[in-house]
Amino acid sequence: HARDYSGNCYYDTQFGHKHTGIGKRDLLREFSVACRAAGMRILYYLYAAQSHEPRGACHAEKDFGAVDAEGKRATDKHMCMNTPGREYLLALLKELSAGYDFDGFWVDCFGWGAWGKGRVCYCETCKAKFMADTRCALPAPDDLSSAARREYMRWTHRIRTNVKREFNGTIRGANPKLTVTYNGGPNALLKGQGGAFDRYDLDDYLSSEFHYEDGHGMLALQCRRSAALKPGTPFEIELYRFFVRFNQGMVRANQVRPVPQLFIEMATVLANGGFIQYYDNIQMDGTLDRRSLQVLKDSFAEVQRREEILPKGYKR
């Protein structure tokens, strides 16, 4: 993690909120050195939305959130890209690209970072820019089908595209060798979310996460959509170790799902031409969960046993 869900940075940053628990240590640099010594390639995770915690890092970002129809600014997730939050993320991307040894960015929650799930931002900047660009007033929150709502979706799409280009240009300007992928695109397309029509040609490869409560039919479609959006380019699917409940709101405790359940998901991804990403979690005391590592090992072993039955010439 370079910047996590709570807005904490794990490196010596001039612009972000460094985690207060690590003191003078630059954990990101330490991890990079250790991974390179082990011959590993490295992706840096960067959370591209408003931080989830209503304290600490989030306090520094209090003016980045989208604004609802009542004038209240969001305190988590929904970052308006017409606020200084845009420049804030660009500054983080630039200092990381120029100052650290790694291979690429895995940018998470880009959809949340630019009005995810079709949410309308009513900040004064959005009101003025939308009127200037389209000659329309912003649609009401419950207006889902008017001409103004359709124009708003087209407008946010243009801004999202410009933001992606700015992100990529900043990264490549500092280090042309870095790759960039934005989590969630193909999944958003299937679910009709705000990022459904992003420019996927701006991703070097596609990456998205699968929630098992969506069903394995959805997982197969997600894989096929990923392959179709960028033909001939590898894609990856993130699979959780966690149980996610079927009711509203995701509850992720310190859970580890059983091997047979994870294997079905891994086999589905592999059979549809994708790469498997296993989503783990560092525990609160900084240690790794040995149960999770064992399940990961056993699940991969089950996958490996069956790889020989894949068609000849199949490219993992």
Short mmCIF file of N, CA, C and O in Angstrom, two decimals, residues 99-210:
data_model
loop_
_atom_site.label_atom_id
_atom_site.label_comp_id
_atom_site.label_asym_id
_atom_site.label_seq_id
_atom_site.Cartn_x
_atom_site.Cartn_y
_atom_site.Cartn_z
N GLY A 99 10.26 8.65 -7.27
CA GLY A 99 11.16 8.40 -6.16
C GLY A 99 11.29 6.97 -5.69
O GLY A 99 12.08 6.71 -4.76
N TYR A 100 10.56 6.02 -6.29
CA TYR A 100 10.54 4.65 -5.76
C TYR A 100 10.75 3.62 -6.86
O TYR A 100 10.44 3.86 -8.03
N ASP A 101 11.26 2.46 -6.46
CA ASP A 101 11.58 1.37 -7.37
C ASP A 101 10.45 0.35 -7.37
O ASP A 101 10.30 -0.44 -6.44
N PHE A 102 9.61 0.38 -8.41
CA PHE A 102 8.50 -0.56 -8.53
C PHE A 102 8.12 -0.65 -10.00
O PHE A 102 8.74 -0.02 -10.86
N ASP A 103 7.09 -1.46 -10.32
CA ASP A 103 6.78 -1.75 -11.72
C ASP A 103 5.46 -1.17 -12.22
O ASP A 103 5.25 -1.08 -13.42
N GLY A 104 4.56 -0.81 -11.30
CA GLY A 104 3.30 -0.27 -11.78
C GLY A 104 2.34 0.05 -10.65
O GLY A 104 2.55 -0.31 -9.50
N PHE A 105 1.26 0.75 -11.02
CA PHE A 105 0.22 1.15 -10.06
C PHE A 105 -1.02 0.28 -10.23
O PHE A 105 -1.44 -0.03 -11.35
N TRP A 106 -1.63 -0.08 -9.10
CA TRP A 106 -2.96 -0.68 -9.04
C TRP A 106 -3.83 0.35 -8.35
O TRP A 106 -3.79 0.50 -7.14
N VAL A 107 -4.57 1.13 -9.15
CA VAL A 107 -5.35 2.26 -8.64
C VAL A 107 -6.75 1.76 -8.30
O VAL A 107 -7.48 1.27 -9.16
N ASP A 108 -7.14 1.88 -7.04
CA ASP A 108 -8.40 1.34 -6.56
C ASP A 108 -9.45 2.43 -6.40
O ASP A 108 -9.13 3.59 -6.11
N CYS A 109 -10.70 2.03 -6.58
CA CYS A 109 -11.86 2.90 -6.33
C CYS A 109 -11.80 4.19 -7.14
O CYS A 109 -12.22 5.25 -6.66
N PHE A 110 -11.29 4.09 -8.35
CA PHE A 110 -11.33 5.26 -9.23
C PHE A 110 -12.78 5.67 -9.49
O PHE A 110 -13.09 6.84 -9.62
N GLY A 111 -13.70 4.70 -9.53
CA GLY A 111 -15.11 5.01 -9.70
C GLY A 111 -15.65 5.84 -8.55
O GLY A 111 -16.41 6.78 -8.75
N TRP A 112 -15.24 5.49 -7.31
CA TRP A 112 -15.66 6.28 -6.16
C TRP A 112 -15.02 7.66 -6.20
O TRP A 112 -15.56 8.64 -5.71
N GLY A 113 -13.84 7.72 -6.83
CA GLY A 113 -13.11 8.98 -6.87
C GLY A 113 -13.71 9.99 -7.83
O GLY A 113 -13.33 11.14 -7.83
N ALA A 114 -14.61 9.57 -8.68
CA ALA A 114 -15.22 10.49 -9.63
C ALA A 114 -16.71 10.17 -9.77
O ALA A 114 -17.17 9.68 -10.79
N TRP A 115 -17.42 10.36 -8.70
CA TRP A 115 -18.88 10.21 -8.69
C TRP A 115 -19.31 8.78 -9.02
O TRP A 115 -20.08 8.53 -9.94
N GLY A 116 -18.81 7.82 -8.27
CA GLY A 116 -19.16 6.43 -8.50
C GLY A 116 -20.66 6.17 -8.34
O GLY A 116 -21.35 6.86 -7.60
N LYS A 117 -21.14 5.18 -9.06
CA LYS A 117 -22.54 4.74 -9.05
C LYS A 117 -23.50 5.87 -9.43
O LYS A 117 -24.65 5.90 -9.00
N GLY A 118 -23.03 6.80 -10.25
CA GLY A 118 -23.93 7.83 -10.78
C GLY A 118 -24.30 8.93 -9.82
O GLY A 118 -25.21 9.71 -10.09
N ARG A 119 -23.64 9.01 -8.69
CA ARG A 119 -23.96 10.06 -7.72
C ARG A 119 -23.69 11.45 -8.30
O ARG A 119 -22.69 11.66 -8.98
N VAL A 120 -24.57 12.37 -8.03
CA VAL A 120 -24.42 13.75 -8.51
C VAL A 120 -23.73 14.57 -7.42
O VAL A 120 -24.10 14.49 -6.25
N CYS A 121 -22.74 15.35 -7.81
CA CYS A 121 -22.09 16.27 -6.87
C CYS A 121 -22.64 17.67 -7.10
O CYS A 121 -22.64 18.18 -8.23
N TYR A 122 -23.11 18.31 -6.01
CA TYR A 122 -23.74 19.62 -6.10
C TYR A 122 -22.83 20.73 -5.55
O TYR A 122 -23.34 21.78 -5.14
N CYS A 123 -21.53 20.51 -5.56
CA CYS A 123 -20.63 21.58 -5.11
C CYS A 123 -20.71 22.76 -6.08
O CYS A 123 -21.14 22.61 -7.23
N GLU A 124 -20.28 23.92 -5.62
CA GLU A 124 -20.40 25.12 -6.45
C GLU A 124 -19.57 25.01 -7.72
O GLU A 124 -19.98 25.51 -8.78
N THR A 125 -18.43 24.34 -7.64
CA THR A 125 -17.60 24.17 -8.84
C THR A 125 -18.30 23.32 -9.88
O THR A 125 -18.32 23.65 -11.07
N CYS A 126 -18.91 22.20 -9.43
CA CYS A 126 -19.63 21.34 -10.37
C CYS A 126 -20.82 22.06 -10.98
O CYS A 126 -21.09 21.94 -12.19
N LYS A 127 -21.55 22.81 -10.16
CA LYS A 127 -22.69 23.56 -10.68
C LYS A 127 -22.25 24.51 -11.79
O LYS A 127 -22.88 24.57 -12.87
N ALA A 128 -21.18 25.26 -11.53
CA ALA A 128 -20.72 26.26 -12.49
C ALA A 128 -20.14 25.60 -13.75
O ALA A 128 -20.44 26.03 -14.88
N LYS A 129 -19.33 24.56 -13.57
CA LYS A 129 -18.70 23.91 -14.72
C LYS A 129 -19.74 23.19 -15.58
O LYS A 129 -19.68 23.22 -16.81
N PHE A 130 -20.72 22.55 -14.93
CA PHE A 130 -21.74 21.83 -15.69
C PHE A 130 -22.58 22.82 -16.50
O PHE A 130 -22.89 22.56 -17.68
N MET A 131 -22.94 23.94 -15.91
CA MET A 131 -23.71 24.95 -16.62
C MET A 131 -22.91 25.53 -17.79
O MET A 131 -23.42 25.70 -18.90
N ALA A 132 -21.62 25.80 -17.55
CA ALA A 132 -20.78 26.38 -18.60
C ALA A 132 -20.56 25.40 -19.75
O ALA A 132 -20.54 25.79 -20.92
N ASP A 133 -20.42 24.12 -19.42
CA ASP A 133 -20.11 23.11 -20.45
C ASP A 133 -21.34 22.62 -21.20
O ASP A 133 -21.25 22.25 -22.38
N THR A 134 -22.50 22.60 -20.53
CA THR A 134 -23.68 21.96 -21.14
C THR A 134 -24.89 22.89 -21.25
O THR A 134 -25.87 22.52 -21.90
N ARG A 135 -24.85 24.06 -20.60
CA ARG A 135 -25.99 24.97 -20.53
C ARG A 135 -27.19 24.33 -19.82
O ARG A 135 -28.35 24.66 -20.10
N CYS A 136 -26.91 23.40 -18.92
CA CYS A 136 -27.96 22.72 -18.15
C CYS A 136 -27.68 22.87 -16.66
O CYS A 136 -26.52 22.99 -16.24
N ALA A 137 -28.76 22.85 -15.86
CA ALA A 137 -28.60 22.76 -14.41
C ALA A 137 -28.41 21.30 -14.03
O ALA A 137 -28.83 20.39 -14.76
N LEU A 138 -27.81 21.06 -12.89
CA LEU A 138 -27.59 19.69 -12.45
C LEU A 138 -28.92 18.98 -12.21
O LEU A 138 -29.87 19.59 -11.70
N PRO A 139 -29.03 17.69 -12.55
CA PRO A 139 -30.27 16.96 -12.31
C PRO A 139 -30.52 16.73 -10.83
O PRO A 139 -29.58 16.69 -10.04
N ALA A 140 -31.77 16.56 -10.46
CA ALA A 140 -32.13 16.26 -9.07
C ALA A 140 -31.65 14.85 -8.71
O ALA A 140 -31.47 14.00 -9.59
N PRO A 141 -31.44 14.58 -7.41
CA PRO A 141 -30.94 13.26 -7.00
C PRO A 141 -31.81 12.10 -7.47
O PRO A 141 -31.30 11.03 -7.80
N ASP A 142 -33.14 12.30 -7.48
CA ASP A 142 -34.05 11.21 -7.88
C ASP A 142 -34.38 11.23 -9.36
O ASP A 142 -35.20 10.44 -9.83
N ASP A 143 -33.73 12.10 -10.11
CA ASP A 143 -33.93 12.17 -11.56
C ASP A 143 -32.95 11.21 -12.23
O ASP A 143 -31.76 11.47 -12.30
N LEU A 144 -33.47 10.10 -12.71
CA LEU A 144 -32.60 9.06 -13.29
C LEU A 144 -32.73 8.92 -14.79
O LEU A 144 -32.02 8.10 -15.39
N SER A 145 -33.62 9.70 -15.42
CA SER A 145 -33.88 9.43 -16.84
C SER A 145 -34.05 10.67 -17.72
O SER A 145 -34.28 10.54 -18.91
N SER A 146 -33.94 11.87 -17.15
CA SER A 146 -34.17 13.07 -17.95
C SER A 146 -32.98 13.35 -18.87
O SER A 146 -31.91 12.75 -18.76
N ALA A 147 -33.17 14.32 -19.75
CA ALA A 147 -32.09 14.74 -20.63
C ALA A 147 -30.93 15.31 -19.83
O ALA A 147 -29.76 15.12 -20.17
N ALA A 148 -31.26 16.02 -18.73
CA ALA A 148 -30.20 16.58 -17.88
C ALA A 148 -29.37 15.48 -17.23
O ALA A 148 -28.14 15.58 -17.14
N ARG A 149 -30.03 14.39 -16.79
CA ARG A 149 -29.30 13.27 -16.18
C ARG A 149 -28.40 12.60 -17.23
O ARG A 149 -27.24 12.29 -16.95
N ARG A 150 -28.90 12.39 -18.44
CA ARG A 150 -28.08 11.77 -19.48
C ARG A 150 -26.89 12.67 -19.83
O ARG A 150 -25.78 12.19 -20.04
N GLU A 151 -27.14 13.98 -19.87
CA GLU A 151 -26.04 14.90 -20.15
C GLU A 151 -25.03 14.89 -19.02
O GLU A 151 -23.81 14.99 -19.25
N TYR A 152 -25.51 14.76 -17.78
CA TYR A 152 -24.60 14.68 -16.63
C TYR A 152 -23.71 13.45 -16.72
O TYR A 152 -22.51 13.53 -16.44
N MET A 153 -24.27 12.31 -17.10
CA MET A 153 -23.48 11.09 -17.23
C MET A 153 -22.43 11.24 -18.32
O MET A 153 -21.28 10.81 -18.17
N ARG A 154 -22.80 11.87 -19.44
CA ARG A 154 -21.81 12.11 -20.50
C ARG A 154 -20.72 13.05 -20.03
O ARG A 154 -19.53 12.88 -20.33
N TRP A 155 -21.12 14.07 -19.26
CA TRP A 155 -20.17 15.06 -18.75
C TRP A 155 -19.17 14.43 -17.79
O TRP A 155 -17.97 14.67 -17.88
N THR A 156 -19.69 13.62 -16.85
CA THR A 156 -18.78 12.97 -15.90
C THR A 156 -17.87 11.98 -16.62
O THR A 156 -16.71 11.82 -16.23
N HIS A 157 -18.38 11.34 -17.67
CA HIS A 157 -17.53 10.44 -18.44
C HIS A 157 -16.35 11.20 -19.04
O HIS A 157 -15.21 10.72 -19.01
N ARG A 158 -16.62 12.38 -19.58
CA ARG A 158 -15.52 13.18 -20.16
C ARG A 158 -14.51 13.56 -19.10
O ARG A 158 -13.29 13.51 -19.34
N ILE A 159 -14.99 13.94 -17.91
CA ILE A 159 -14.08 14.32 -16.85
C ILE A 159 -13.27 13.12 -16.37
O ILE A 159 -12.06 13.21 -16.16
N ARG A 160 -13.94 11.98 -16.20
CA ARG A 160 -13.23 10.76 -15.78
C ARG A 160 -12.13 10.42 -16.78
O ARG A 160 -11.02 10.05 -16.40
N THR A 161 -12.45 10.54 -18.07
CA THR A 161 -11.45 10.24 -19.10
C THR A 161 -10.28 11.20 -18.99
O THR A 161 -9.11 10.79 -19.07
N ASN A 162 -10.56 12.48 -18.80
CA ASN A 162 -9.49 13.46 -18.66
C ASN A 162 -8.63 13.18 -17.43
O ASN A 162 -7.40 13.33 -17.46
N VAL A 163 -9.29 12.78 -16.32
CA VAL A 163 -8.55 12.48 -15.09
C VAL A 163 -7.63 11.27 -15.31
O VAL A 163 -6.47 11.28 -14.90
N LYS A 164 -8.15 10.25 -15.96
CA LYS A 164 -7.32 9.07 -16.26
C LYS A 164 -6.10 9.48 -17.09
O LYS A 164 -4.98 9.03 -16.83
N ARG A 165 -6.33 10.31 -18.08
CA ARG A 165 -5.21 10.75 -18.93
C ARG A 165 -4.20 11.56 -18.11
O ARG A 165 -2.99 11.43 -18.30
N GLU A 166 -4.71 12.40 -17.22
CA GLU A 166 -3.80 13.19 -16.37
C GLU A 166 -3.00 12.28 -15.45
O GLU A 166 -1.79 12.47 -15.27
N PHE A 167 -3.68 11.30 -14.84
CA PHE A 167 -2.98 10.34 -13.98
C PHE A 167 -1.88 9.63 -14.77
O PHE A 167 -0.73 9.56 -14.35
N ASN A 168 -2.26 9.07 -15.93
CA ASN A 168 -1.30 8.32 -16.74
C ASN A 168 -0.15 9.21 -17.20
O ASN A 168 1.01 8.80 -17.19
N GLY A 169 -0.48 10.43 -17.63
CA GLY A 169 0.56 11.34 -18.11
C GLY A 169 1.53 11.72 -17.01
O GLY A 169 2.74 11.81 -17.24
N THR A 170 1.01 11.94 -15.80
CA THR A 170 1.87 12.28 -14.66
C THR A 170 2.80 11.11 -14.32
O THR A 170 4.00 11.30 -14.09
N ILE A 171 2.23 9.91 -14.31
CA ILE A 171 3.03 8.72 -14.00
C ILE A 171 4.11 8.50 -15.05
O ILE A 171 5.29 8.34 -14.73
N ARG A 172 3.71 8.51 -16.31
CA ARG A 172 4.67 8.24 -17.40
C ARG A 172 5.68 9.37 -17.57
O ARG A 172 6.80 9.14 -17.99
N GLY A 173 5.26 10.59 -17.22
CA GLY A 173 6.20 11.69 -17.30
C GLY A 173 7.35 11.53 -16.31
O GLY A 173 8.47 11.96 -16.56
N ALA A 174 7.06 10.89 -15.17
CA ALA A 174 8.09 10.66 -14.16
C ALA A 174 8.83 9.36 -14.39
O ALA A 174 10.02 9.26 -14.10
N ASN A 175 8.13 8.35 -14.90
CA ASN A 175 8.75 7.03 -15.14
C ASN A 175 7.98 6.31 -16.24
O ASN A 175 6.96 5.69 -15.98
N PRO A 176 8.46 6.37 -17.48
CA PRO A 176 7.73 5.79 -18.63
C PRO A 176 7.57 4.28 -18.55
O PRO A 176 6.74 3.72 -19.29
N LYS A 177 8.31 3.60 -17.70
CA LYS A 177 8.26 2.14 -17.65
C LYS A 177 7.12 1.59 -16.79
O LYS A 177 6.84 0.39 -16.81
N LEU A 178 6.48 2.45 -16.02
CA LEU A 178 5.44 1.99 -15.10
C LEU A 178 4.15 1.64 -15.84
O LEU A 178 3.75 2.32 -16.78
N THR A 179 3.49 0.57 -15.39
CA THR A 179 2.17 0.22 -15.91
C THR A 179 1.10 0.79 -14.97
O THR A 179 1.37 1.11 -13.82
N VAL A 180 -0.13 0.88 -15.50
CA VAL A 180 -1.24 1.41 -14.71
C VAL A 180 -2.49 0.59 -15.00
O VAL A 180 -2.83 0.35 -16.17
N THR A 181 -3.17 0.16 -13.96
CA THR A 181 -4.50 -0.44 -14.10
C THR A 181 -5.41 0.16 -13.05
O THR A 181 -4.98 0.50 -11.95
N TYR A 182 -6.70 0.31 -13.43
CA TYR A 182 -7.71 0.89 -12.54
C TYR A 182 -8.71 -0.20 -12.19
O TYR A 182 -9.39 -0.75 -13.07
N ASN A 183 -8.81 -0.52 -10.92
CA ASN A 183 -9.68 -1.61 -10.50
C ASN A 183 -11.15 -1.33 -10.77
O ASN A 183 -11.62 -0.22 -10.54
N GLY A 184 -11.86 -2.34 -11.25
CA GLY A 184 -13.31 -2.28 -11.22
C GLY A 184 -14.04 -2.10 -12.53
O GLY A 184 -15.26 -2.23 -12.57
N GLY A 185 -13.35 -1.79 -13.61
CA GLY A 185 -14.03 -1.46 -14.85
C GLY A 185 -15.02 -2.48 -15.36
O GLY A 185 -16.23 -2.20 -15.49
N PRO A 186 -14.59 -3.70 -15.68
CA PRO A 186 -15.52 -4.69 -16.23
C PRO A 186 -16.66 -5.01 -15.27
O PRO A 186 -17.79 -5.25 -15.70
N ASN A 187 -16.40 -5.01 -13.97
CA ASN A 187 -17.44 -5.28 -12.99
C ASN A 187 -18.47 -4.15 -12.99
O ASN A 187 -19.67 -4.39 -12.91
N ALA A 188 -18.00 -2.91 -13.08
CA ALA A 188 -18.91 -1.77 -13.13
C ALA A 188 -19.80 -1.83 -14.37
O ALA A 188 -20.98 -1.48 -14.33
N LEU A 189 -19.22 -2.29 -15.47
CA LEU A 189 -19.99 -2.36 -16.71
C LEU A 189 -21.14 -3.34 -16.58
O LEU A 189 -22.25 -3.09 -17.05
N LEU A 190 -20.89 -4.47 -15.92
CA LEU A 190 -21.93 -5.48 -15.75
C LEU A 190 -23.01 -5.02 -14.77
O LEU A 190 -24.16 -5.41 -14.88
N LYS A 191 -22.63 -4.20 -13.79
CA LYS A 191 -23.58 -3.78 -12.76
C LYS A 191 -24.19 -2.41 -13.04
O LYS A 191 -24.98 -1.91 -12.25
N GLY A 192 -23.79 -1.76 -14.13
CA GLY A 192 -24.36 -0.46 -14.47
C GLY A 192 -23.93 0.65 -13.53
O GLY A 192 -24.68 1.58 -13.29
N GLN A 193 -22.70 0.58 -13.00
CA GLN A 193 -22.23 1.59 -12.07
C GLN A 193 -21.64 2.78 -12.82
O GLN A 193 -21.52 2.78 -14.05
N GLY A 194 -21.19 3.77 -12.04
CA GLY A 194 -20.75 5.03 -12.62
C GLY A 194 -19.57 4.89 -13.56
O GLY A 194 -19.41 5.69 -14.47
N GLY A 195 -18.71 3.91 -13.35
CA GLY A 195 -17.54 3.75 -14.21
C GLY A 195 -17.77 2.82 -15.37
O GLY A 195 -16.82 2.34 -15.99
N ALA A 196 -19.04 2.56 -15.69
CA ALA A 196 -19.35 1.54 -16.68
C ALA A 196 -18.79 1.84 -18.06
O ALA A 196 -18.53 0.92 -18.83
N PHE A 197 -18.60 3.11 -18.39
CA PHE A 197 -18.17 3.44 -19.74
C PHE A 197 -16.83 4.16 -19.75
O PHE A 197 -16.59 5.04 -20.58
N ASP A 198 -15.98 3.78 -18.82
CA ASP A 198 -14.64 4.33 -18.81
C ASP A 198 -13.89 3.94 -20.08
O ASP A 198 -14.22 2.96 -20.75
N ARG A 199 -12.84 4.69 -20.37
CA ARG A 199 -11.97 4.38 -21.51
C ARG A 199 -10.97 3.32 -21.07
O ARG A 199 -9.92 3.60 -20.48
N TYR A 200 -11.26 2.07 -21.38
CA TYR A 200 -10.41 0.97 -20.93
C TYR A 200 -9.13 0.87 -21.73
O TYR A 200 -8.20 0.17 -21.33
N ASP A 201 -9.06 1.57 -22.88
CA ASP A 201 -7.80 1.59 -23.61
C ASP A 201 -6.74 2.38 -22.84
O ASP A 201 -5.55 2.29 -23.15
N LEU A 202 -7.15 3.13 -21.82
CA LEU A 202 -6.19 3.88 -21.00
C LEU A 202 -5.62 3.02 -19.87
O LEU A 202 -4.73 3.47 -19.16
N ASP A 203 -6.13 1.81 -19.68
CA ASP A 203 -5.56 0.83 -18.74
C ASP A 203 -4.58 -0.04 -19.52
O ASP A 203 -4.89 -0.50 -20.62
N ASP A 204 -3.41 -0.32 -18.94
CA ASP A 204 -2.48 -1.21 -19.61
C ASP A 204 -3.01 -2.63 -19.65
O ASP A 204 -2.76 -3.38 -20.60
N TYR A 205 -3.71 -3.03 -18.62
CA TYR A 205 -4.43 -4.31 -18.59
C TYR A 205 -5.61 -4.12 -17.64
O TYR A 205 -5.63 -3.16 -16.87
N LEU A 206 -6.58 -5.00 -17.69
CA LEU A 206 -7.79 -4.83 -16.90
C LEU A 206 -7.74 -5.65 -15.62
O LEU A 206 -7.30 -6.79 -15.62
N SER A 207 -8.20 -5.04 -14.56
CA SER A 207 -8.26 -5.70 -13.27
C SER A 207 -9.58 -5.34 -12.61
O SER A 207 -10.01 -4.19 -12.67
N SER A 208 -10.24 -6.32 -12.02
CA SER A 208 -11.49 -6.05 -11.32
C SER A 208 -11.67 -7.08 -10.22
O SER A 208 -11.04 -8.13 -10.23
N GLU A 209 -12.51 -6.76 -9.26
CA GLU A 209 -12.72 -7.66 -8.12
C GLU A 209 -14.06 -8.35 -8.23
O GLU A 209 -15.03 -7.78 -8.73
N PHE A 210 -14.09 -9.60 -7.76
CA PHE A 210 -15.32 -10.38 -7.78
C PHE A 210 -15.82 -10.57 -6.36
O PHE A 210 -15.06 -10.93 -5.47
#
